[in-house]
């Protein structure tokens, strides 16, 4: 498991992002969301499980989940489309139907699927933005949960209903909840991108604040 940067360093990067956010750019602020009412119990001794999420550029989503306690790996890739083994250039056209996604492998004895959902909706992205996320536009940046099992589908749908009933967000949630048909890992240069390019302006303004928000809002889950 990698370590991105120390929390103090993340805070400095997030501070730089505040100025950009105030000027109308940068990521949306994190939202305090309740724990899922239909949260799965921890299952000691259970085999590793997999979840797949999409919510804008996969660099930031991957970085957030890599810092969640109980996550064994997070891989950037493509899901939800019709093209087999697409390239980044293919997906970027918006014509393949794929979304930039992240495959999360986690330990159900340490972390529940419900907790993954809570992280996804609170700090990883803004689920009210349709076919975009921050500065990125197009269906390839849509918000989506790709469920692998009926249990994941029920949990995701129930959580969206819960957040909607509680009026957690000022705007409607537009997250798609659809079956996972295939996941294609992205090119190697996209993996752990935030680790290799921590000072890139896009990372500083859009992704580092997400990791910072995870640390601030859910310290019990941060690693």
PDB file of C-alpha atoms in Angstrom:
ATOM      1  CA  UNK A   1       0.000   0.000   0.000  1.00  0.00           C
ATOM      2  CA  UNK A   2       1.505   3.315  -1.010  1.00  0.00           C
ATOM      3  CA  UNK A   3       1.489   6.475   1.005  1.00  0.00           C
ATOM      4  CA  UNK A   4       0.661   9.612  -0.984  1.00  0.00           C
ATOM      5  CA  UNK A   5       1.996  12.406   1.242  1.00  0.00           C
ATOM      6  CA  UNK A   6       1.747  13.239   4.918  1.00  0.00           C
ATOM      7  CA  UNK A   7      -1.504  14.909   6.017  1.00  0.00           C
ATOM      8  CA  UNK A   8       0.297  18.229   6.602  1.00  0.00           C
ATOM      9  CA  UNK A   9       1.496  18.241   3.006  1.00  0.00           C
ATOM     10  CA  UNK A  10      -1.999  17.376   1.768  1.00  0.00           C
ATOM     11  CA  UNK A  11      -3.351  20.263   3.800  1.00  0.00           C
ATOM     12  CA  UNK A  12      -0.922  22.646   2.119  1.00  0.00           C
ATOM     13  CA  UNK A  13      -2.023  21.436  -1.287  1.00  0.00           C
ATOM     14  CA  UNK A  14      -5.676  21.704  -0.276  1.00  0.00           C
ATOM     15  CA  UNK A  15      -5.015  25.248   0.889  1.00  0.00           C
ATOM     16  CA  UNK A  16      -3.855  26.126  -2.594  1.00  0.00           C
ATOM     17  CA  UNK A  17      -7.065  24.608  -3.925  1.00  0.00           C
ATOM     18  CA  UNK A  18      -9.237  26.811  -1.702  1.00  0.00           C
ATOM     19  CA  UNK A  19      -8.235  29.913  -3.629  1.00  0.00           C
ATOM     20  CA  UNK A  20      -9.136  28.272  -6.928  1.00  0.00           C
ATOM     21  CA  UNK A  21     -12.451  26.999  -5.564  1.00  0.00           C
ATOM     22  CA  UNK A  22     -13.379  30.461  -4.349  1.00  0.00           C
ATOM     23  CA  UNK A  23     -12.714  31.808  -7.815  1.00  0.00           C
ATOM     24  CA  UNK A  24     -15.233  29.345  -9.294  1.00  0.00           C
ATOM     25  CA  UNK A  25     -12.978  26.443 -10.268  1.00  0.00           C
ATOM     26  CA  UNK A  26     -11.661  23.384  -8.501  1.00  0.00           C
ATOM     27  CA  UNK A  27     -13.563  20.517  -6.862  1.00  0.00           C
ATOM     28  CA  UNK A  28     -16.889  20.910  -5.116  1.00  0.00           C
ATOM     29  CA  UNK A  29     -16.639  20.906  -1.321  1.00  0.00           C
ATOM     30  CA  UNK A  30     -17.086  17.591   0.456  1.00  0.00           C
ATOM     31  CA  UNK A  31     -20.519  16.824   1.876  1.00  0.00           C
ATOM     32  CA  UNK A  32     -21.198  15.214   5.233  1.00  0.00           C
ATOM     33  CA  UNK A  33     -23.330  12.178   4.421  1.00  0.00           C
ATOM     34  CA  UNK A  34     -24.957   9.768   6.900  1.00  0.00           C
ATOM     35  CA  UNK A  35     -23.850   6.174   7.147  1.00  0.00           C
ATOM     36  CA  UNK A  36     -25.946   3.821   5.007  1.00  0.00           C
ATOM     37  CA  UNK A  37     -28.966   2.511   6.901  1.00  0.00           C
ATOM     38  CA  UNK A  38     -28.559  -0.710   4.933  1.00  0.00           C
ATOM     39  CA  UNK A  39     -24.862  -1.104   5.687  1.00  0.00           C
ATOM     40  CA  UNK A  40     -23.406  -4.571   5.400  1.00  0.00           C
ATOM     41  CA  UNK A  41     -21.791  -5.992   8.496  1.00  0.00           C
ATOM     42  CA  UNK A  42     -18.082  -6.690   8.565  1.00  0.00           C
ATOM     43  CA  UNK A  43     -17.371 -10.307   7.667  1.00  0.00           C
ATOM     44  CA  UNK A  44     -14.288 -11.584   9.438  1.00  0.00           C
ATOM     45  CA  UNK A  45     -12.434 -14.171   7.412  1.00  0.00           C
ATOM     46  CA  UNK A  46     -14.382 -13.457   4.218  1.00  0.00           C
ATOM     47  CA  UNK A  47     -12.411 -13.434   0.958  1.00  0.00           C
ATOM     48  CA  UNK A  48     -11.461 -10.150  -0.652  1.00  0.00           C
ATOM     49  CA  UNK A  49     -14.293  -8.460  -2.536  1.00  0.00           C
ATOM     50  CA  UNK A  50     -14.417  -5.992  -5.441  1.00  0.00           C
ATOM     51  CA  UNK A  51     -16.358  -2.802  -6.113  1.00  0.00           C
ATOM     52  CA  UNK A  52     -16.241  -0.526  -9.160  1.00  0.00           C
ATOM     53  CA  UNK A  53     -17.013   3.205  -9.112  1.00  0.00           C
ATOM     54  CA  UNK A  54     -16.927   6.073 -11.613  1.00  0.00           C
ATOM     55  CA  UNK A  55     -16.991   9.755 -10.733  1.00  0.00           C
ATOM     56  CA  UNK A  56     -14.929  11.967 -12.984  1.00  0.00           C
ATOM     57  CA  UNK A  57     -11.216  11.627 -13.665  1.00  0.00           C
ATOM     58  CA  UNK A  58     -10.043   8.327 -12.244  1.00  0.00           C
ATOM     59  CA  UNK A  59      -6.843   9.796 -10.785  1.00  0.00           C
ATOM     60  CA  UNK A  60      -8.653  11.357  -7.837  1.00  0.00           C
ATOM     61  CA  UNK A  61     -11.074   8.475  -7.239  1.00  0.00           C
ATOM     62  CA  UNK A  62      -8.168   6.034  -7.174  1.00  0.00           C
ATOM     63  CA  UNK A  63      -6.185   8.223  -4.757  1.00  0.00           C
ATOM     64  CA  UNK A  64      -9.105   8.482  -2.336  1.00  0.00           C
ATOM     65  CA  UNK A  65      -9.774   4.753  -2.201  1.00  0.00           C
ATOM     66  CA  UNK A  66      -6.084   3.917  -1.895  1.00  0.00           C
ATOM     67  CA  UNK A  67      -6.219   5.819   1.391  1.00  0.00           C
ATOM     68  CA  UNK A  68      -9.213   3.956   2.810  1.00  0.00           C
ATOM     69  CA  UNK A  69      -8.371   1.448   5.518  1.00  0.00           C
ATOM     70  CA  UNK A  70      -9.190  -2.075   4.339  1.00  0.00           C
ATOM     71  CA  UNK A  71      -8.642  -1.360   0.636  1.00  0.00           C
ATOM     72  CA  UNK A  72      -6.002  -3.668  -0.791  1.00  0.00           C
ATOM     73  CA  UNK A  73      -5.776  -2.098  -4.231  1.00  0.00           C
ATOM     74  CA  UNK A  74      -7.387   0.539  -6.436  1.00  0.00           C
ATOM     75  CA  UNK A  75      -6.884   0.394 -10.193  1.00  0.00           C
ATOM     76  CA  UNK A  76      -7.865   3.038 -12.730  1.00  0.00           C
ATOM     77  CA  UNK A  77      -9.667   1.765 -15.801  1.00  0.00           C
ATOM     78  CA  UNK A  78     -12.734   1.826 -18.009  1.00  0.00           C
ATOM     79  CA  UNK A  79     -16.212   0.340 -17.537  1.00  0.00           C
ATOM     80  CA  UNK A  80     -19.749   0.671 -18.796  1.00  0.00           C
ATOM     81  CA  UNK A  81     -19.120   0.813 -22.529  1.00  0.00           C
ATOM     82  CA  UNK A  82     -19.326  -1.345 -25.599  1.00  0.00           C
ATOM     83  CA  UNK A  83     -15.726  -1.229 -26.850  1.00  0.00           C
ATOM     84  CA  UNK A  84     -13.463  -4.137 -25.924  1.00  0.00           C
ATOM     85  CA  UNK A  85     -10.082  -3.217 -24.426  1.00  0.00           C
ATOM     86  CA  UNK A  86     -10.408   0.520 -25.118  1.00  0.00           C
ATOM     87  CA  UNK A  87      -7.500   2.926 -24.965  1.00  0.00           C
ATOM     88  CA  UNK A  88      -7.524   6.250 -23.147  1.00  0.00           C
ATOM     89  CA  UNK A  89      -7.733   7.993 -26.515  1.00  0.00           C
ATOM     90  CA  UNK A  90     -10.799   5.880 -27.415  1.00  0.00           C
ATOM     91  CA  UNK A  91     -12.607   6.630 -24.160  1.00  0.00           C
ATOM     92  CA  UNK A  92     -11.732  10.328 -24.336  1.00  0.00           C
ATOM     93  CA  UNK A  93     -13.789  10.713 -27.510  1.00  0.00           C
ATOM     94  CA  UNK A  94     -16.928   9.912 -25.516  1.00  0.00           C
ATOM     95  CA  UNK A  95     -18.030   7.470 -28.217  1.00  0.00           C
ATOM     96  CA  UNK A  96     -17.207   4.141 -26.514  1.00  0.00           C
ATOM     97  CA  UNK A  97     -19.787   4.421 -23.740  1.00  0.00           C
ATOM     98  CA  UNK A  98     -17.111   3.762 -21.132  1.00  0.00           C
ATOM     99  CA  UNK A  99     -16.594   5.854 -18.024  1.00  0.00           C
ATOM    100  CA  UNK A 100     -13.269   6.443 -16.345  1.00  0.00           C
ATOM    101  CA  UNK A 101     -13.636   4.058 -13.403  1.00  0.00           C
ATOM    102  CA  UNK A 102     -11.766   2.568 -10.469  1.00  0.00           C
ATOM    103  CA  UNK A 103     -11.771  -1.076  -9.412  1.00  0.00           C
ATOM    104  CA  UNK A 104     -11.469  -1.346  -5.640  1.00  0.00           C
ATOM    105  CA  UNK A 105     -10.401  -4.606  -4.011  1.00  0.00           C
ATOM    106  CA  UNK A 106     -11.111  -4.566  -0.283  1.00  0.00           C
ATOM    107  CA  UNK A 107     -11.190  -6.735   2.830  1.00  0.00           C
ATOM    108  CA  UNK A 108     -14.822  -7.222   4.011  1.00  0.00           C
ATOM    109  CA  UNK A 109     -13.489  -8.087   7.453  1.00  0.00           C
ATOM    110  CA  UNK A 110     -12.129  -4.538   7.810  1.00  0.00           C
ATOM    111  CA  UNK A 111     -14.350  -2.450   5.520  1.00  0.00           C
ATOM    112  CA  UNK A 112     -17.962  -2.854   4.433  1.00  0.00           C
ATOM    113  CA  UNK A 113     -19.430  -2.086   1.021  1.00  0.00           C
ATOM    114  CA  UNK A 114     -21.623   0.462   2.771  1.00  0.00           C
ATOM    115  CA  UNK A 115     -18.553   2.330   3.996  1.00  0.00           C
ATOM    116  CA  UNK A 116     -17.177   2.382   0.458  1.00  0.00           C
ATOM    117  CA  UNK A 117     -20.450   3.926  -0.700  1.00  0.00           C
ATOM    118  CA  UNK A 118     -20.224   6.554   2.032  1.00  0.00           C
ATOM    119  CA  UNK A 119     -16.719   7.544   0.917  1.00  0.00           C
ATOM    120  CA  UNK A 120     -17.815   7.609  -2.715  1.00  0.00           C
ATOM    121  CA  UNK A 121     -20.709   9.986  -2.058  1.00  0.00           C
ATOM    122  CA  UNK A 122     -19.013  12.180   0.536  1.00  0.00           C
ATOM    123  CA  UNK A 123     -15.486  12.983  -0.652  1.00  0.00           C
ATOM    124  CA  UNK A 124     -14.633  11.122  -3.852  1.00  0.00           C
ATOM    125  CA  UNK A 125     -16.870  13.132  -6.188  1.00  0.00           C
ATOM    126  CA  UNK A 126     -20.044  15.209  -6.572  1.00  0.00           C
ATOM    127  CA  UNK A 127     -22.944  12.850  -7.421  1.00  0.00           C
ATOM    128  CA  UNK A 128     -25.178  15.710  -8.589  1.00  0.00           C
ATOM    129  CA  UNK A 129     -23.094  16.618 -11.645  1.00  0.00           C
ATOM    130  CA  UNK A 130     -24.447  15.041 -14.825  1.00  0.00           C
ATOM    131  CA  UNK A 131     -21.882  13.785 -17.328  1.00  0.00           C
ATOM    132  CA  UNK A 132     -19.140  15.908 -15.834  1.00  0.00           C
ATOM    133  CA  UNK A 133     -17.011  16.353 -12.756  1.00  0.00           C
ATOM    134  CA  UNK A 134     -15.350  19.640 -12.015  1.00  0.00           C
ATOM    135  CA  UNK A 135     -13.469  20.797 -15.116  1.00  0.00           C
ATOM    136  CA  UNK A 136     -14.032  17.520 -17.018  1.00  0.00           C
ATOM    137  CA  UNK A 137     -17.046  17.168 -19.309  1.00  0.00           C
ATOM    138  CA  UNK A 138     -18.494  14.199 -21.187  1.00  0.00           C
ATOM    139  CA  UNK A 139     -20.228  10.898 -20.518  1.00  0.00           C
ATOM    140  CA  UNK A 140     -16.831   9.343 -19.782  1.00  0.00           C
ATOM    141  CA  UNK A 141     -16.816  11.427 -16.575  1.00  0.00           C
ATOM    142  CA  UNK A 142     -20.285  10.420 -15.390  1.00  0.00           C
ATOM    143  CA  UNK A 143     -21.133   9.291 -11.880  1.00  0.00           C
ATOM    144  CA  UNK A 144     -21.796   5.554 -11.744  1.00  0.00           C
ATOM    145  CA  UNK A 145     -21.768   2.531  -9.488  1.00  0.00           C
ATOM    146  CA  UNK A 146     -21.117  -0.702 -11.352  1.00  0.00           C
ATOM    147  CA  UNK A 147     -22.514  -3.451  -9.142  1.00  0.00           C
ATOM    148  CA  UNK A 148     -21.219  -6.994  -9.281  1.00  0.00           C
ATOM    149  CA  UNK A 149     -23.868  -8.738  -7.185  1.00  0.00           C
ATOM    150  CA  UNK A 150     -27.547  -8.285  -6.261  1.00  0.00           C
ATOM    151  CA  UNK A 151     -26.421  -7.345  -2.735  1.00  0.00           C
ATOM    152  CA  UNK A 152     -24.306  -4.489  -4.090  1.00  0.00           C
ATOM    153  CA  UNK A 153     -27.213  -3.335  -6.249  1.00  0.00           C
ATOM    154  CA  UNK A 154     -29.639  -3.322  -3.316  1.00  0.00           C
ATOM    155  CA  UNK A 155     -27.177  -1.512  -1.063  1.00  0.00           C
ATOM    156  CA  UNK A 156     -26.422   1.190  -3.655  1.00  0.00           C
ATOM    157  CA  UNK A 157     -30.066   1.773  -4.562  1.00  0.00           C
ATOM    158  CA  UNK A 158     -31.107   1.902  -0.907  1.00  0.00           C
ATOM    159  CA  UNK A 159     -28.371   4.413  -0.106  1.00  0.00           C
ATOM    160  CA  UNK A 160     -29.375   6.731  -2.951  1.00  0.00           C
ATOM    161  CA  UNK A 161     -32.979   6.592  -1.702  1.00  0.00           C
ATOM    162  CA  UNK A 162     -31.767   7.364   1.823  1.00  0.00           C
ATOM    163  CA  UNK A 163     -29.657  10.351   0.727  1.00  0.00           C
ATOM    164  CA  UNK A 164     -32.482  11.642  -1.461  1.00  0.00           C
ATOM    165  CA  UNK A 165     -35.070  11.381   1.327  1.00  0.00           C
ATOM    166  CA  UNK A 166     -32.710  13.150   3.727  1.00  0.00           C
ATOM    167  CA  UNK A 167     -32.097  15.943   1.178  1.00  0.00           C
ATOM    168  CA  UNK A 168     -28.377  15.477   1.763  1.00  0.00           C
ATOM    169  CA  UNK A 169     -27.586  17.246  -1.502  1.00  0.00           C
ATOM    170  CA  UNK A 170     -29.130  20.474  -2.748  1.00  0.00           C
ATOM    171  CA  UNK A 171     -29.537  18.966  -6.223  1.00  0.00           C
ATOM    172  CA  UNK A 172     -30.769  15.529  -7.351  1.00  0.00           C
ATOM    173  CA  UNK A 173     -28.335  12.615  -7.338  1.00  0.00           C
ATOM    174  CA  UNK A 174     -27.638  11.548 -10.937  1.00  0.00           C
ATOM    175  CA  UNK A 175     -25.448   8.517 -10.181  1.00  0.00           C
ATOM    176  CA  UNK A 176     -26.155   5.548 -12.428  1.00  0.00           C
ATOM    177  CA  UNK A 177     -26.452   2.160 -10.729  1.00  0.00           C
ATOM    178  CA  UNK A 178     -25.811  -0.426 -13.415  1.00  0.00           C
ATOM    179  CA  UNK A 179     -24.395  -3.961 -13.669  1.00  0.00           C
ATOM    180  CA  UNK A 180     -20.693  -4.393 -14.294  1.00  0.00           C
ATOM    181  CA  UNK A 181     -20.150  -6.193 -17.581  1.00  0.00           C
ATOM    182  CA  UNK A 182     -16.398  -5.705 -17.885  1.00  0.00           C
ATOM    183  CA  UNK A 183     -13.573  -3.654 -16.442  1.00  0.00           C
ATOM    184  CA  UNK A 184     -10.483  -2.791 -18.460  1.00  0.00           C
ATOM    185  CA  UNK A 185      -7.423  -1.476 -16.586  1.00  0.00           C
ATOM    186  CA  UNK A 186      -6.125   1.797 -17.945  1.00  0.00           C
ATOM    187  CA  UNK A 187      -2.641   2.319 -19.288  1.00  0.00           C
ATOM    188  CA  UNK A 188       0.207   2.044 -16.789  1.00  0.00           C
ATOM    189  CA  UNK A 189       0.940   5.770 -16.825  1.00  0.00           C
ATOM    190  CA  UNK A 190      -2.524   6.418 -15.334  1.00  0.00           C
ATOM    191  CA  UNK A 191      -1.937   4.140 -12.341  1.00  0.00           C
ATOM    192  CA  UNK A 192      -0.980   5.888  -9.068  1.00  0.00           C
ATOM    193  CA  UNK A 193      -0.911   9.106 -11.065  1.00  0.00           C
ATOM    194  CA  UNK A 194      -1.206  11.333  -8.013  1.00  0.00           C
ATOM    195  CA  UNK A 195       1.854   9.652  -6.471  1.00  0.00           C
ATOM    196  CA  UNK A 196       4.010  10.287  -9.503  1.00  0.00           C
ATOM    197  CA  UNK A 197       2.717  13.813 -10.215  1.00  0.00           C
ATOM    198  CA  UNK A 198       1.849  15.375  -6.828  1.00  0.00           C
ATOM    199  CA  UNK A 199       2.715  18.912  -7.935  1.00  0.00           C
ATOM    200  CA  UNK A 200       0.815  18.939 -11.212  1.00  0.00           C
ATOM    201  CA  UNK A 201      -1.724  21.803 -11.046  1.00  0.00           C
ATOM    202  CA  UNK A 202      -4.661  19.541 -11.933  1.00  0.00           C
ATOM    203  CA  UNK A 203      -3.748  17.216  -9.053  1.00  0.00           C
ATOM    204  CA  UNK A 204      -3.169  20.077  -6.604  1.00  0.00           C
ATOM    205  CA  UNK A 205      -6.470  21.783  -7.400  1.00  0.00           C
ATOM    206  CA  UNK A 206      -8.802  18.835  -8.073  1.00  0.00           C
ATOM    207  CA  UNK A 207      -7.543  15.650  -6.429  1.00  0.00           C
ATOM    208  CA  UNK A 208      -5.343  16.407  -3.414  1.00  0.00           C
ATOM    209  CA  UNK A 209      -8.280  18.136  -1.660  1.00  0.00           C
ATOM    210  CA  UNK A 210     -10.307  14.919  -1.942  1.00  0.00           C
ATOM    211  CA  UNK A 211      -7.660  12.962  -0.049  1.00  0.00           C
ATOM    212  CA  UNK A 212      -7.458  15.777   2.480  1.00  0.00           C
ATOM    213  CA  UNK A 213     -11.244  15.656   2.952  1.00  0.00           C
ATOM    214  CA  UNK A 214     -11.113  11.927   3.586  1.00  0.00           C
ATOM    215  CA  UNK A 215      -8.532  12.476   6.310  1.00  0.00           C
ATOM    216  CA  UNK A 216     -10.543  15.316   7.879  1.00  0.00           C
ATOM    217  CA  UNK A 217     -14.036  13.828   7.630  1.00  0.00           C
ATOM    218  CA  UNK A 218     -13.324  10.123   8.182  1.00  0.00           C
ATOM    219  CA  UNK A 219     -10.094   9.782  10.162  1.00  0.00           C
ATOM    220  CA  UNK A 220     -11.196   6.342  11.345  1.00  0.00           C
ATOM    221  CA  UNK A 221     -11.082   5.140   7.726  1.00  0.00           C
ATOM    222  CA  UNK A 222      -7.928   6.947   6.655  1.00  0.00           C
ATOM    223  CA  UNK A 223      -4.670   5.067   6.154  1.00  0.00           C
TER     224      UNK A 223
END
